Every structure is written in structure tokens, then in C-alpha cells.
Amino acid sequence: MPIQTINPYNNQLLKQYDELTQEQLDAKLQIAHNAYRFWKQSDIKIRKDLLLKVASLFRERKQELAKLITIEMGKLIAQSESEVEMVASVYEYYAKNAAEFLKDRPMEIEDGKAFVRLSPIGIILGVEPWNYPFNQVARLAAPNIMAGNVVAIKHASNVPQCAEMIENIFREAGAPHGVYTNLFLSGKRISKLGEDSRIAGMSLTGSEAAGSSLGESAGRNLKKSVLELGGSDAFIVLDDADIDLAVEKAYLGRFANMGQACTSAKRFIVMDAVADEFLSKLQQKIANLKVGDPLDPETQVGPLSTQDAVDKLHQQVQETVAAGATILAGGKPIDREGAFYELTILADIKPGMVAYHQELFGPVASFYRVRTEKEAVELANDTNFGLGGVVFSQDVDRAVNVASQMETGMVFINENLASRPDLPFGGVKRSGYGRELSPLGIEEFVNKKLIRIA
Ligand code: NAP
């Protein structure tokens, strides 16, 4: 079946691409494998210059690239532009800092000398989602290319133009053939790739189902893997929080990118003393927003990524409501052409209901009222996910104490969780394992080789 790109604003087909045949796939992996043989020995200065050039091309072509994101997956244009800037900063961060991160690490031992050298391992396969189509790829490509690995990327099937564009940018920046390879493949062909001896590591950002399939293949074939999966992040508001700040951040945390981020704030857990004020201000904030074309800078509510995403989200909302939850705002698709869904708030959600347990990957906030801090922590941890979370309180020590009890890979205090090049990103529990970004991100797919001198 061809890979299709459909504009979710009007559900029009933009373009289609053929999947790689087995022979084409094999040839591309062989080129990547050959490239690895010399890239692993290349001077780090060459790698640095390549990534700086990639970063500058992203910056120079910001408008064009942002538009591509918006027409393929519906992100509001200003947010697409921010994504392109973030991408440039990820490439620059690793270009500038990788030499330091990869330095030999002397061991303190009683006799002789020993050190650990971080060496590349081969082709790293990256399976990426559509929600930040350039940024998700940069997080894997930048550290690995600096480490001397080469990358082969299987991007989400609904953003093939972005996928193709990244490979073109690497070519234009002067990347040798095979250092960055785009693979047009469907998800179901990926787990077979674990058997290919040329692939040394496997990374996937996406759903639990796709992650467990890739993780299983990596495990069966004894390959290192990193999984960045879904989340159902708690947004805890303690009774001494600055409510106006919390509401402003709640709006952005839940509804930016139309709620389609793994680390979107999904469950709002608010202490009773401030719950009414928080809720009514959040309801006001989402009333009367301008719905429309995501390419129009005035638009505040754009489409979701696909019609399927709308249908899945609406089914989750309907099932939750049928089980007794209450709709406080929105709750249905917007009656117009395109993949639009109302900004929604659900309350009275109980264990056993769909919204209590599943990730809602769209603009639907789950609101919970709690009496105590302890109750807030227990509710926050009562999920199979463990990606991120945020805590709002004017008492930072109190917020840190709550953060330390949360079973997640990341907690931000008095601000929304955001991915930054210099901070590690990743989760625990069913949100996956391993870390991207920061010095930790470059250590995932390297051989930490011990060299001992008598
Ligand atoms: P998805 O269906 O899992 O797709 C993600 C990628 O996996 C796509 O490239 C997809 O290819 C591929 N894929 C699908 N089935 C596969 C399989 N059986 N084996 C190998 N690869 C497979 O995810 P989605 O629903 O589009 O994306 C949203 C999910 O990603 C959410 O759960 C979100 O929380 C998560 N996410 C996590 C992070 C993080 O850093 N933790 C970041 C962003 C998103 P096709 O498109 O060809 O199906």
C-alpha cells in the first residue's frame, strides 16, 4: 500500500510514495553499513561541521519547513516554527558538546591504569512518530551521528514529506551517502529488521503497541533498544499554587500541539481548596477560541493529525462518559471539514473508566479533585505510565517533595514539561526506557569499552 500524506485541515490527499521493496531496503542498508565503516573513524570535527550545516539549513528554511509540518500533521504554524528552531538547537547542541561528552573516562583504580572509551557500534534504526516530525528525528540522529554511528530512520507514514526533507537536508549539508538514510516502510515490516546483522541498535518513539513489538524484536536478536512511549502525565496543583500561572500553563500543557504530545499534561489533579477557581478559569480560557486553518497565524484551534486520531479520541471520550464521567467542556468532533475536535474537559472519572487508564492523545483534559497532597501523589502514580509530570506550588521544597514521590522519568515544577537539548528525556514503567537528549542521550548506543593498561 502506498504511503500517503493527507492534509488534516481538509482531509485532501497531498502526495503518495511507494514503500521500499525488499531489494531496495537491502541496498540502502548496505550503503549505510559501508558508510559506517568510514564514519566511525572520521574526525569528530567533520561530524561537527556536518551537524552545524544541518542546523543552519533548518534555520534558513524555517518558513518552508514549518509549513511542511503544518500541512502534513496540522500543527499551528507558530508552533511548527518553534519546532524548527528547536531542531536546529538540538543539532547545534550535539555538534558543540559531543567531543566533551565522548571524552575518555579515566577509572580510579588501585593499580595500573584503566579508562572507558565510548565507541560507535553501527547502524541505529530509529522508528519515529509524526507529532514533532523534525524534532523526534533530531533527538536520535544528532547524538548518534556525532558518536560515529549512522542512522536509518523509518518515519511515521503520515509525514513522508518531512521524512524525505530531512534526508535531503543531510545531503545538501554534505553528509556522505548512508550516514543518514530515510526508509519508506510500513510499521509492520520493522520488527523483521531486528534480524539484520547490519543493524546494531533500535530506538522507537511511539505507542506502547509499537514499542513492545520493536522491543521484542530487539530482545530476540540481542540488540540494545531505547523506547520512548506514551504517557498520561499528571499536572498537580497544590493548595498554595499561583492559580493564574497554573491555568495559563495548564492551557498550553494540555492543548498545545492539539494535545498530541507524549508529555502533554493529561490528568489535572487539583487540591480542593483551589479546584473551583482553577476549573472555572480553565473553562473561560478555552471558550471562544478561533478554530480554523493552522497555516493562519490567527488560528488558535487547528486539526488533529488525522481523521483516525479524531475517531479514536472520540470513542475514548464516549466510552468514559457512558461509564459515568461528566463533560465540562467540548466532548465531540467539530462540525466542519477536516480532523477537528473540541477542546474538552472531563470530570468525575473513576478507576475502571477508559480515561482513567488510557492515554488520551488529543485535546481532552481529565480533571480530578483531591483533598490532600498524599491523595494527589497516589492518584498521579495510579497509572501504568511513567513519563513526566508537573507540580505547581509556591513552596518549592514542598513541590520537590511531591516530585520525588512521583513514579516518572521527569518532573517539572511551576512550569510545563518541555524537551530541551540539555535536559535528559525519557520515562519509566510502560512509558519505556532509556534517555534521549543531554549527555545521557549520546551514551545509549555506544560501546562503553574498557581499556586497561597493566
Ligand atoms: P505509533 O502508531 O506507535 O507510531 C509511531 C511509529 O511506530 C510510526 O513510525 C509507526 O509507523 C511505527 N509503528 C507502528 N506499528 C509498529 C510496529 N508494530 N512495529 C514497529 N513500528 C511500528 O504511534 P502514534 O500513535 O502514531 O504516536 C503517538 C504515540 O507516540 C503516543 O502514545 C505518544 O505518547 C507516543 N510518543 C512518545 C514520545 C516519547 O518521547 N516518549 C514522543 C512522542 C510520541 P506507521 O506510521 O507506518 O504505522
Short mmCIF file of N, CA, C and O in Angstrom, two decimals, residues 281-324:
data_model
loop_
_atom_site.label_atom_id
_atom_site.label_comp_id
_atom_site.label_asym_id
_atom_site.label_seq_id
_atom_site.Cartn_x
_atom_site.Cartn_y
_atom_site.Cartn_z
N LYS A 281 -11.47 29.06 35.72
CA LYS A 281 -10.56 29.86 34.90
C LYS A 281 -10.11 29.08 33.66
O LYS A 281 -9.94 29.66 32.58
N LEU A 282 -9.93 27.77 33.81
CA LEU A 282 -9.53 26.97 32.64
C LEU A 282 -10.69 26.91 31.64
O LEU A 282 -10.47 27.03 30.42
N GLN A 283 -11.91 26.79 32.15
CA GLN A 283 -13.07 26.77 31.23
C GLN A 283 -13.18 28.09 30.47
O GLN A 283 -13.42 28.09 29.26
N GLN A 284 -12.97 29.19 31.19
CA GLN A 284 -13.01 30.50 30.50
C GLN A 284 -11.95 30.59 29.42
O GLN A 284 -12.15 31.11 28.33
N LYS A 285 -10.78 30.07 29.77
CA LYS A 285 -9.62 30.18 28.88
C LYS A 285 -9.87 29.47 27.55
O LYS A 285 -9.37 29.90 26.51
N ILE A 286 -10.62 28.37 27.58
CA ILE A 286 -10.79 27.61 26.33
C ILE A 286 -12.09 27.95 25.60
O ILE A 286 -12.39 27.36 24.56
N ALA A 287 -12.85 28.89 26.15
CA ALA A 287 -14.11 29.26 25.48
C ALA A 287 -13.80 30.24 24.35
O ALA A 287 -12.86 31.04 24.45
N ASN A 288 -14.55 30.17 23.29
CA ASN A 288 -14.48 31.15 22.19
C ASN A 288 -13.12 31.30 21.53
O ASN A 288 -12.68 32.41 21.25
N LEU A 289 -12.42 30.21 21.33
CA LEU A 289 -11.15 30.29 20.61
C LEU A 289 -11.43 30.21 19.11
O LEU A 289 -12.46 29.68 18.68
N LYS A 290 -10.47 30.72 18.33
CA LYS A 290 -10.69 30.74 16.87
C LYS A 290 -10.25 29.41 16.26
O LYS A 290 -9.08 29.03 16.33
N VAL A 291 -11.22 28.74 15.66
CA VAL A 291 -10.95 27.45 15.01
C VAL A 291 -10.68 27.72 13.53
O VAL A 291 -11.35 28.56 12.93
N GLY A 292 -9.70 27.02 12.95
CA GLY A 292 -9.51 27.27 11.52
C GLY A 292 -8.26 26.66 10.95
O GLY A 292 -7.75 25.64 11.45
N ASP A 293 -7.77 27.33 9.90
CA ASP A 293 -6.63 26.84 9.14
C ASP A 293 -5.35 26.99 9.97
O ASP A 293 -5.02 28.11 10.38
N PRO A 294 -4.63 25.90 10.22
CA PRO A 294 -3.42 26.02 11.05
C PRO A 294 -2.32 26.86 10.39
O PRO A 294 -1.39 27.28 11.06
N LEU A 295 -2.46 27.12 9.08
CA LEU A 295 -1.48 28.00 8.43
C LEU A 295 -1.77 29.47 8.71
O LEU A 295 -0.92 30.33 8.50
N ASP A 296 -2.97 29.77 9.19
CA ASP A 296 -3.34 31.15 9.51
C ASP A 296 -2.83 31.47 10.92
O ASP A 296 -3.25 30.82 11.88
N PRO A 297 -1.96 32.48 11.06
CA PRO A 297 -1.39 32.75 12.39
C PRO A 297 -2.43 33.14 13.44
O PRO A 297 -2.16 33.07 14.64
N GLU A 298 -3.62 33.54 13.00
CA GLU A 298 -4.69 33.92 13.96
C GLU A 298 -5.38 32.70 14.57
O GLU A 298 -6.05 32.80 15.60
N THR A 299 -5.24 31.54 13.93
CA THR A 299 -5.97 30.35 14.39
C THR A 299 -5.45 29.88 15.75
O THR A 299 -4.24 29.84 15.97
N GLN A 300 -6.38 29.53 16.64
CA GLN A 300 -5.99 29.03 17.96
C GLN A 300 -6.27 27.53 18.13
O GLN A 300 -5.66 26.87 18.94
N VAL A 301 -7.25 27.04 17.38
CA VAL A 301 -7.58 25.60 17.42
C VAL A 301 -7.48 25.04 16.01
O VAL A 301 -8.27 25.42 15.14
N GLY A 302 -6.50 24.18 15.80
CA GLY A 302 -6.32 23.56 14.48
C GLY A 302 -6.81 22.12 14.51
O GLY A 302 -7.40 21.67 15.49
N PRO A 303 -6.53 21.39 13.44
CA PRO A 303 -6.96 19.99 13.39
C PRO A 303 -6.02 19.07 14.18
O PRO A 303 -4.89 19.44 14.49
N LEU A 304 -6.49 17.85 14.44
CA LEU A 304 -5.60 16.80 14.92
C LEU A 304 -4.84 16.25 13.71
O LEU A 304 -5.07 16.68 12.57
N SER A 305 -4.01 15.26 13.93
CA SER A 305 -3.12 14.80 12.85
C SER A 305 -3.86 14.07 11.73
O SER A 305 -3.48 14.17 10.57
N THR A 306 -4.89 13.32 12.09
CA THR A 306 -5.62 12.54 11.08
C THR A 306 -7.08 12.36 11.53
O THR A 306 -7.39 12.52 12.72
N GLN A 307 -7.91 11.98 10.60
CA GLN A 307 -9.30 11.68 10.94
C GLN A 307 -9.36 10.47 11.89
O GLN A 307 -10.17 10.44 12.81
N ASP A 308 -8.46 9.51 11.69
CA ASP A 308 -8.43 8.34 12.58
C ASP A 308 -8.17 8.76 14.02
O ASP A 308 -8.72 8.18 14.96
N ALA A 309 -7.30 9.75 14.18
CA ALA A 309 -6.98 10.22 15.54
C ALA A 309 -8.22 10.81 16.20
O ALA A 309 -8.49 10.59 17.39
N VAL A 310 -9.02 11.56 15.42
CA VAL A 310 -10.27 12.13 15.94
C VAL A 310 -11.23 11.00 16.34
O VAL A 310 -11.81 11.02 17.43
N ASP A 311 -11.36 10.03 15.46
CA ASP A 311 -12.31 8.93 15.72
C ASP A 311 -11.92 8.16 16.98
O ASP A 311 -12.76 7.83 17.82
N LYS A 312 -10.62 7.90 17.13
CA LYS A 312 -10.16 7.12 18.30
C LYS A 312 -10.40 7.92 19.59
O LYS A 312 -10.90 7.39 20.59
N LEU A 313 -10.05 9.21 19.53
CA LEU A 313 -10.22 10.05 20.72
C LEU A 313 -11.70 10.13 21.11
O LEU A 313 -12.06 10.01 22.29
N HIS A 314 -12.55 10.31 20.12
CA HIS A 314 -13.98 10.47 20.42
C HIS A 314 -14.55 9.18 21.01
O HIS A 314 -15.37 9.23 21.94
N GLN A 315 -14.07 8.08 20.52
CA GLN A 315 -14.54 6.80 21.09
C GLN A 315 -14.13 6.70 22.56
O GLN A 315 -14.91 6.29 23.43
N GLN A 316 -12.88 7.11 22.87
CA GLN A 316 -12.42 7.06 24.27
C GLN A 316 -13.29 7.98 25.15
O GLN A 316 -13.64 7.62 26.27
N VAL A 317 -13.61 9.16 24.62
CA VAL A 317 -14.43 10.11 25.39
C VAL A 317 -15.83 9.52 25.60
O VAL A 317 -16.36 9.51 26.71
N GLN A 318 -16.40 9.00 24.52
CA GLN A 318 -17.76 8.45 24.63
C GLN A 318 -17.84 7.28 25.62
O GLN A 318 -18.76 7.19 26.41
N GLU A 319 -16.83 6.41 25.57
CA GLU A 319 -16.84 5.27 26.48
C GLU A 319 -16.71 5.74 27.93
O GLU A 319 -17.33 5.19 28.84
N THR A 320 -15.89 6.76 28.14
CA THR A 320 -15.69 7.28 29.51
C THR A 320 -16.98 7.91 30.03
O THR A 320 -17.38 7.71 31.18
N VAL A 321 -17.65 8.65 29.16
CA VAL A 321 -18.90 9.32 29.55
C VAL A 321 -20.00 8.27 29.79
O VAL A 321 -20.77 8.37 30.75
N ALA A 322 -20.04 7.27 28.93
CA ALA A 322 -21.05 6.21 29.10
C ALA A 322 -20.87 5.50 30.44
O ALA A 322 -21.83 5.00 31.03
N ALA A 323 -19.62 5.49 30.95
CA ALA A 323 -19.36 4.82 32.23
C ALA A 323 -19.60 5.75 33.42
O ALA A 323 -19.36 5.37 34.56
N GLY A 324 -20.03 7.00 33.17
CA GLY A 324 -20.43 7.88 34.27
C GLY A 324 -19.64 9.17 34.42
O GLY A 324 -19.94 9.97 35.32
#
